[in-house]
């Protein structure tokens, strides 16, 4: 290591895995936004809490910024290192540390992939219910840092709900052992919840105690073809009334076209403007009868024009693929992403306005809508025309985002539902948070990280 700061780090921690290899720097310096050119100082892979602490002490001493790094699947530039930061990858801290069948908690290191956490819970006869398409690559530490949501929020809530305890190394290298798995703990500010969703700006999550729940009952997956936007939330309201929902997701014909081009199987002969994938408990014959009655009611009202219920696990997986495969199928088009939310009740009016806005502002771009409509969370992906320069494209999209933000403010919504603020949405933070709130957030950051070394420039 020719950089004297790195030489010093190696001297302090001879066993620390450290790399300045261009391939590692590229991979760990960027996320799925692909908007910033990676330029980290180096990548470090600590293997213990003590190594993380020592790195943070070193960073304070040398004024080096740290970017905590999970599975690199972020969509908001929250874990980008483009300014000479040390990327602290948690890849090597990926073990299950404990399981308590009475507390029903699983204690894990932050570098475990979400899917590995889910599997570890299942092996113990329980469920870690947070779930989304990036589960194979994203890491639990990153999920916590962004309070990740996904496709089961309607039933199980966001990541926040499942974190019973957290160990965190703060910006001053202190280790905090927060909440320690307690169900009840009325002892003042719950610092654990400050860390969840803080995007690596307060400290590094080094251990998490996750609550688990009972395995869910058998479920069924249904795909519905919906002829009009204003029918979507009517179908949702009916479904929620009649069925015990686990998921309620929508996507457009345009989204379907991309997933099909990516190898998925066509669900219906004809094309339809909107589709819904819903999953619900199917415990007994009554549940099936309820599902059928729901379907017949919706078709009778003209809200649904076609549908299919999966008759096997394989078919359920292929219906889910139509929804979960969208992000990957759009990636080659370098999409500009909006991830917005409004209260569920505000979805119909908001969607109407948004559709008009996007049609007027993006006449020449393909716009793909999909997302967790049952949570009031819509993903809007604007596809970059091949010939258009990326910077020009982003500038045009940001102009539209500013207009979209005005609509969001009118409907009391948020510019970031589940992907975080990162670098991408920083300019619009004040549309969701008041001046007083942002001032408090800054004060909290300064208390946890007085030298501003923890992921500086992100979120705030
Ligand atoms: C999803 O819901 C993810 O599939 C990604 O949040 C959304 O690619 C996106 O815009
Ligand atoms: Zn999503």
XYZ file of C-alpha atoms and ligand atoms in Angstrom:
471
model
C 0.000 0.000 0.000
C 1.731 3.179 -1.121
C -0.749 5.568 0.518
C 0.750 6.308 3.972
C -2.700 6.261 5.594
C -3.280 2.738 4.298
C 0.199 1.697 5.342
C -0.652 2.881 8.843
C -3.936 0.934 8.770
C -2.049 -2.229 7.775
C 0.440 -1.617 10.569
C -2.408 -1.249 13.090
C -4.351 -4.249 11.765
C -1.938 -6.649 10.038
C -4.660 -9.291 9.538
C -7.150 -6.876 7.945
C -8.046 -7.752 4.349
C -7.496 -4.582 2.347
C -7.509 -4.013 -1.413
C -6.806 -1.295 -3.960
C -7.337 -3.671 -6.853
C -9.180 -1.774 -9.651
C -11.830 -4.519 -9.935
C -12.594 -4.386 -6.190
C -12.589 -0.576 -6.230
C -15.059 -0.524 -9.119
C -17.363 -3.145 -7.611
C -17.398 -1.695 -4.098
C -17.401 1.937 -5.128
C -20.751 1.886 -6.883
C -24.282 0.592 -6.462
C -27.074 -0.266 -8.876
C -27.550 3.400 -9.805
C -24.347 3.271 -11.900
C -24.433 7.077 -11.895
C -21.258 7.931 -10.001
C -17.763 6.963 -11.030
C -16.290 4.834 -8.259
C -13.195 6.406 -6.676
C -12.640 4.919 -3.198
C -9.352 5.093 -1.337
C -9.439 1.329 -0.738
C -11.724 -1.493 0.308
C -11.464 -3.064 3.774
C -13.085 -6.313 4.870
C -13.071 -6.415 8.670
C -13.767 -9.782 10.261
C -14.685 -8.678 13.785
C -16.277 -5.898 15.780
C -12.821 -4.998 17.109
C -11.493 -4.538 13.584
C -14.448 -2.306 12.708
C -13.755 -0.221 15.809
C -10.068 0.061 14.971
C -10.887 1.151 11.415
C -13.227 3.850 12.718
C -10.556 5.069 15.170
C -8.035 5.174 12.326
C -10.497 7.026 10.077
C -11.063 9.671 12.753
C -7.343 10.088 13.204
C -6.691 10.563 9.501
C -9.890 12.358 8.512
C -10.800 9.569 6.104
C -14.490 9.102 5.319
C -16.029 5.639 5.588
C -18.694 4.116 3.374
C -20.265 1.051 5.038
C -20.974 -1.515 2.354
C -23.403 -4.413 2.100
C -24.570 -6.228 -1.028
C -24.160 -3.212 -3.358
C -27.802 -3.438 -4.458
C -28.752 0.106 -3.378
C -30.759 2.247 -5.758
C -30.171 5.703 -4.255
C -26.410 6.118 -4.219
C -26.373 5.570 -0.445
C -23.285 3.331 -0.527
C -21.405 4.952 -3.396
C -17.731 5.812 -2.781
C -16.710 8.451 -5.302
C -14.638 10.781 -3.091
C -11.679 8.836 -1.797
C -13.564 7.090 1.020
C -12.575 3.819 2.630
C -15.281 1.299 1.784
C -15.865 -0.957 4.789
C -17.382 -4.102 3.357
C -19.155 -6.387 5.800
C -18.889 -9.396 3.455
C -16.708 -11.375 5.832
C -18.946 -10.818 8.847
C -21.652 -13.161 7.646
C -22.289 -15.739 10.356
C -25.263 -16.701 12.470
C -24.171 -15.918 16.021
C -27.085 -17.322 17.938
C -30.662 -18.494 18.013
C -33.058 -18.414 20.913
C -36.174 -20.562 20.476
C -37.905 -18.987 23.468
C -37.299 -15.411 22.406
C -37.648 -16.530 18.775
C -34.671 -14.402 17.802
C -31.796 -14.985 15.443
C -28.585 -13.057 16.059
C -26.549 -12.472 12.922
C -23.609 -10.559 11.587
C -24.444 -7.762 9.142
C -22.896 -9.296 6.020
C -25.373 -12.176 5.784
C -27.468 -12.046 2.626
C -31.166 -11.572 3.307
C -31.853 -14.965 1.715
C -29.323 -16.641 4.023
C -31.120 -15.067 7.003
C -34.462 -16.328 5.685
C -32.993 -19.811 5.237
C -31.422 -19.811 8.683
C -34.811 -18.929 10.172
C -36.566 -21.681 8.175
C -34.016 -24.268 9.247
C -35.108 -23.444 12.782
C -38.801 -23.809 11.894
C -39.473 -20.066 11.853
C -39.849 -17.182 9.421
C -37.908 -13.984 8.861
C -40.636 -12.340 6.823
C -39.028 -9.349 5.098
C -38.648 -10.267 1.443
C -37.811 -8.712 -1.900
C -36.244 -9.511 -5.239
C -32.643 -8.630 -4.281
C -32.702 -11.148 -1.375
C -29.877 -13.237 -2.840
C -27.405 -10.334 -2.971
C -28.494 -7.651 -0.503
C -27.235 -7.948 3.066
C -29.104 -7.674 6.338
C -26.882 -4.781 7.504
C -27.874 -2.801 4.416
C -31.528 -3.762 4.913
C -31.327 -2.293 8.410
C -29.472 0.821 7.265
C -32.263 1.554 4.779
C -35.208 0.081 6.704
C -35.885 -2.037 3.618
C -39.497 -2.868 2.801
C -40.348 -5.057 -0.177
C -43.216 -7.303 -1.171
C -44.591 -8.485 2.188
C -44.887 -5.145 3.993
C -48.649 -5.255 3.747
C -48.619 -8.238 6.135
C -45.354 -8.007 8.028
C -44.196 -4.398 7.962
C -40.714 -3.053 7.157
C -37.340 -4.245 8.460
C -37.697 -1.955 11.482
C -40.410 -4.151 12.899
C -38.082 -7.176 13.040
C -35.008 -5.718 14.702
C -35.051 -6.637 18.385
C -31.480 -5.632 19.082
C -28.561 -3.949 17.353
C -24.866 -3.638 17.983
C -23.460 -0.564 16.350
C -20.011 1.005 16.100
C -20.629 4.750 16.173
C -18.637 7.428 14.366
C -16.548 7.779 17.542
C -15.792 4.004 17.538
C -17.967 3.339 20.571
C -19.837 0.009 20.561
C -23.512 0.409 21.478
C -25.566 -2.644 22.417
C -29.069 -1.396 21.705
C -32.236 -2.938 23.169
C -30.656 -6.419 23.575
C -33.688 -8.345 22.286
C -36.133 -6.918 24.808
C -39.795 -6.905 23.819
C -40.557 -4.161 26.300
C -38.016 -1.531 27.181
C -39.423 1.833 28.206
C -36.137 3.466 29.114
C -36.009 6.604 27.043
C -34.943 7.226 23.453
C -34.835 4.033 21.415
C -31.482 4.554 19.690
C -31.924 1.295 17.798
C -34.649 2.942 15.749
C -32.422 5.926 14.993
C -29.888 3.604 13.431
C -32.500 1.760 11.366
C -32.875 3.792 8.193
C -29.908 6.062 8.952
C -28.090 4.971 5.757
C -24.731 4.453 7.423
C -24.497 8.070 8.549
C -24.424 7.372 12.307
C -22.405 4.205 12.564
C -21.842 0.679 11.307
C -24.219 -2.119 12.243
C -21.999 -4.985 13.430
C -24.619 -7.356 14.823
C -28.397 -7.655 14.678
C -30.841 -9.649 16.754
C -33.824 -10.323 14.535
C -37.293 -11.317 15.662
C -38.713 -14.332 13.898
C -42.304 -15.418 13.559
C -44.260 -18.616 12.876
C -44.110 -20.065 9.405
C -47.088 -18.764 7.438
C -50.009 -21.017 6.525
C -50.234 -22.303 2.932
C -50.899 -19.505 0.496
C -52.088 -19.003 -3.049
C -50.766 -16.699 -5.711
C -53.115 -15.064 -8.172
C -52.407 -12.900 -11.197
C -55.144 -10.539 -12.318
C -55.525 -8.513 -15.494
C -56.929 -5.071 -14.724
C -58.300 -2.949 -17.570
C -58.072 0.508 -16.002
C -55.970 2.358 -13.474
C -58.962 3.460 -11.419
C -59.911 -0.202 -10.901
C -56.599 -1.083 -9.200
C -57.412 0.235 -5.740
C -60.993 -1.011 -5.958
C -59.602 -4.489 -6.520
C -57.213 -3.938 -3.617
C -59.935 -2.808 -1.227
C -62.055 -5.810 -2.158
C -59.125 -8.204 -1.827
C -58.193 -6.848 1.571
C -61.770 -7.129 2.716
C -62.285 -10.716 1.583
C -58.831 -12.347 1.810
C -55.949 -12.423 4.249
C -53.354 -10.751 2.081
C -49.640 -11.364 2.193
C -48.817 -9.289 -0.862
C -50.583 -7.040 -3.345
C -48.350 -5.778 -6.149
C -49.035 -4.182 -9.501
C -47.244 -3.562 -12.791
C -48.103 -2.235 -16.215
C -48.167 -3.805 -19.686
C -44.898 -2.021 -20.423
C -43.261 -3.676 -17.396
C -44.590 -7.051 -18.524
C -43.135 -6.577 -22.004
C -39.674 -6.112 -20.521
C -39.875 -9.130 -18.220
C -41.128 -11.282 -21.088
C -38.258 -10.108 -23.281
C -36.045 -11.233 -20.403
C -37.299 -14.807 -20.582
C -40.426 -14.874 -18.385
C -43.534 -16.723 -19.522
C -46.517 -14.932 -20.979
C -49.436 -15.237 -18.540
C -52.414 -14.400 -20.795
C -53.101 -14.537 -24.535
C -54.153 -10.896 -24.652
C -52.376 -7.827 -23.350
C -53.912 -5.707 -20.613
C -52.969 -2.262 -19.272
C -52.371 -3.365 -15.660
C -51.635 -6.523 -13.723
C -51.830 -7.430 -10.072
C -49.964 -10.236 -8.327
C -51.509 -11.049 -5.013
C -50.704 -13.714 -2.459
C -53.083 -14.664 0.338
C -53.569 -17.344 2.965
C -55.303 -20.456 1.703
C -55.792 -22.479 4.855
C -58.868 -24.435 3.900
C -61.624 -24.834 1.318
C -63.290 -21.690 2.606
C -60.285 -19.580 1.634
C -60.448 -20.955 -1.899
C -64.151 -20.229 -2.064
C -63.430 -16.686 -0.829
C -60.781 -16.235 -3.524
C -63.185 -17.378 -6.202
C -65.948 -15.141 -4.886
C -63.510 -12.219 -4.851
C -62.493 -12.914 -8.445
C -66.086 -13.241 -9.617
C -67.116 -10.073 -7.856
C -64.270 -8.110 -9.460
C -64.986 -9.451 -12.946
C -68.683 -8.718 -12.424
C -67.794 -5.105 -11.629
C -65.547 -4.932 -14.693
C -62.463 -4.259 -12.532
C -60.764 -7.485 -13.588
C -60.921 -9.064 -17.040
C -58.770 -12.160 -16.669
C -56.993 -14.083 -13.960
C -55.013 -17.148 -13.075
C -54.407 -18.911 -9.766
C -51.148 -20.822 -9.464
C -51.774 -24.532 -9.164
C -48.222 -25.464 -8.160
C -45.220 -23.914 -6.443
C -43.517 -23.684 -9.822
C -46.423 -21.753 -11.299
C -46.548 -19.489 -8.243
C -42.845 -18.784 -8.741
C -43.351 -17.994 -12.405
C -46.194 -15.572 -11.593
C -43.981 -13.899 -8.996
C -41.191 -13.688 -11.523
C -43.364 -11.392 -13.649
C -43.213 -8.876 -10.821
C -39.876 -9.603 -9.197
C -37.994 -9.734 -12.488
C -38.880 -6.180 -13.523
C -35.878 -4.346 -12.051
C -33.389 -6.711 -13.658
C -35.151 -6.601 -17.017
C -35.041 -2.780 -17.013
C -31.396 -2.478 -15.917
C -29.959 -2.468 -19.487
C -32.013 0.698 -20.173
C -30.231 2.627 -17.395
C -33.520 3.684 -15.796
C -34.009 6.823 -13.746
C -35.932 5.659 -10.698
C -38.549 7.264 -8.519
C -39.654 5.404 -5.402
C -42.556 7.329 -3.956
C -45.272 6.748 -1.403
C -48.549 8.267 -0.358
C -51.130 7.096 2.165
C -52.998 4.116 0.741
C -56.202 6.109 0.631
C -54.483 8.799 -1.471
C -53.235 6.367 -4.140
C -56.083 6.731 -6.686
C -56.032 10.540 -6.787
C -52.237 10.625 -6.728
C -51.933 8.118 -9.575
C -54.359 10.063 -11.745
C -52.354 13.244 -11.300
C -49.070 11.507 -11.747
C -50.123 9.782 -14.912
C -51.139 13.112 -16.431
C -47.878 14.711 -15.308
C -45.666 11.935 -16.637
C -47.512 11.782 -19.966
C -47.043 15.548 -20.406
C -43.428 15.674 -19.242
C -42.022 12.485 -20.724
C -43.607 12.372 -24.187
C -40.502 10.795 -25.709
C -39.413 8.461 -22.916
C -40.722 5.033 -21.957
C -42.039 5.126 -18.413
C -42.586 1.901 -16.496
C -44.741 1.751 -13.378
C -44.889 -1.006 -10.844
C -44.659 -1.607 -7.134
C -46.248 -2.187 -3.799
C -49.522 -0.472 -4.466
C -51.068 -2.113 -1.396
C -48.572 -0.130 0.715
C -49.084 3.094 -1.243
C -45.579 2.678 -2.746
C -45.055 3.143 -6.481
C -41.853 2.624 -8.449
C -41.552 4.726 -11.577
C -38.706 3.830 -13.907
C -37.960 6.165 -16.815
C -35.912 4.415 -19.477
C -32.994 6.196 -21.079
C -33.148 6.330 -24.883
C -29.972 4.618 -26.108
C -28.608 7.615 -27.957
C -29.179 10.132 -25.142
C -26.226 11.128 -22.959
C -26.748 9.923 -19.380
C -26.055 13.294 -17.736
C -28.553 15.050 -20.024
C -31.093 12.291 -19.389
C -30.705 12.555 -15.593
C -31.019 16.337 -15.755
C -34.301 16.074 -17.673
C -35.623 13.459 -15.247
C -34.638 15.537 -12.233
C -36.636 18.432 -13.620
C -39.682 16.143 -13.750
C -38.939 14.857 -10.238
C -39.197 18.431 -9.006
C -42.702 18.600 -10.493
C -43.518 15.171 -9.099
C -42.435 16.394 -5.678
C -45.030 19.176 -5.853
C -47.697 16.539 -6.462
C -46.326 14.442 -3.625
C -46.427 17.385 -1.235
C -50.064 18.039 -2.153
C -50.872 14.412 -1.342
C -48.769 14.259 1.827
C -46.385 11.672 0.337
C -42.682 10.856 0.426
C -39.953 11.083 -2.191
C -38.435 7.882 -0.829
C -40.665 5.020 0.219
C -38.086 2.298 0.697
C -34.885 2.919 -1.268
C -33.531 5.701 0.937
C -32.332 9.227 0.207
C -28.639 8.510 -0.452
C -27.234 10.913 -3.015
C -30.045 10.541 -5.513
C -32.848 12.156 -3.529
C -30.935 14.584 -1.351
C -32.172 17.655 -3.237
C -35.748 16.807 -2.246
C -35.313 15.798 1.389
C -36.954 19.041 2.482
C -40.127 18.034 0.667
C -40.675 15.286 3.248
C -38.953 16.672 6.331
C -39.437 20.094 7.880
C -36.551 22.467 8.511
C -36.806 21.725 12.228
C -36.632 17.977 11.580
C -33.603 18.307 9.339
C -31.873 20.472 11.937
C -32.501 17.768 14.541
C -31.223 15.096 12.167
C -28.036 17.108 11.688
C -27.666 17.490 15.434
C -28.077 13.727 15.918
C -25.489 13.047 13.230
C -23.036 15.435 14.888
C -23.531 13.730 18.262
C -22.900 10.248 16.858
C -20.219 11.228 14.400
C -18.604 14.560 15.386
C -15.864 14.333 12.738
C -18.367 13.539 9.990
C -16.606 10.420 8.798
C -19.638 8.107 8.554
C -20.901 8.133 4.983
C -20.645 11.933 4.671
C -22.694 13.638 1.972
C -25.365 10.938 1.970
C -28.888 11.638 3.208
C -28.038 15.058 4.705
C -38.807 -3.610 -6.213
O -39.852 -3.356 -5.643
C -37.571 -2.879 -5.810
O -38.738 -4.490 -7.072
C -36.879 -2.183 -6.991
O -37.845 -1.962 -4.816
C -37.705 -1.125 -7.630
O -36.300 -1.072 -9.564
C -37.087 -0.444 -8.876
O -37.448 0.694 -9.164
Zn -39.840 -2.033 -4.138
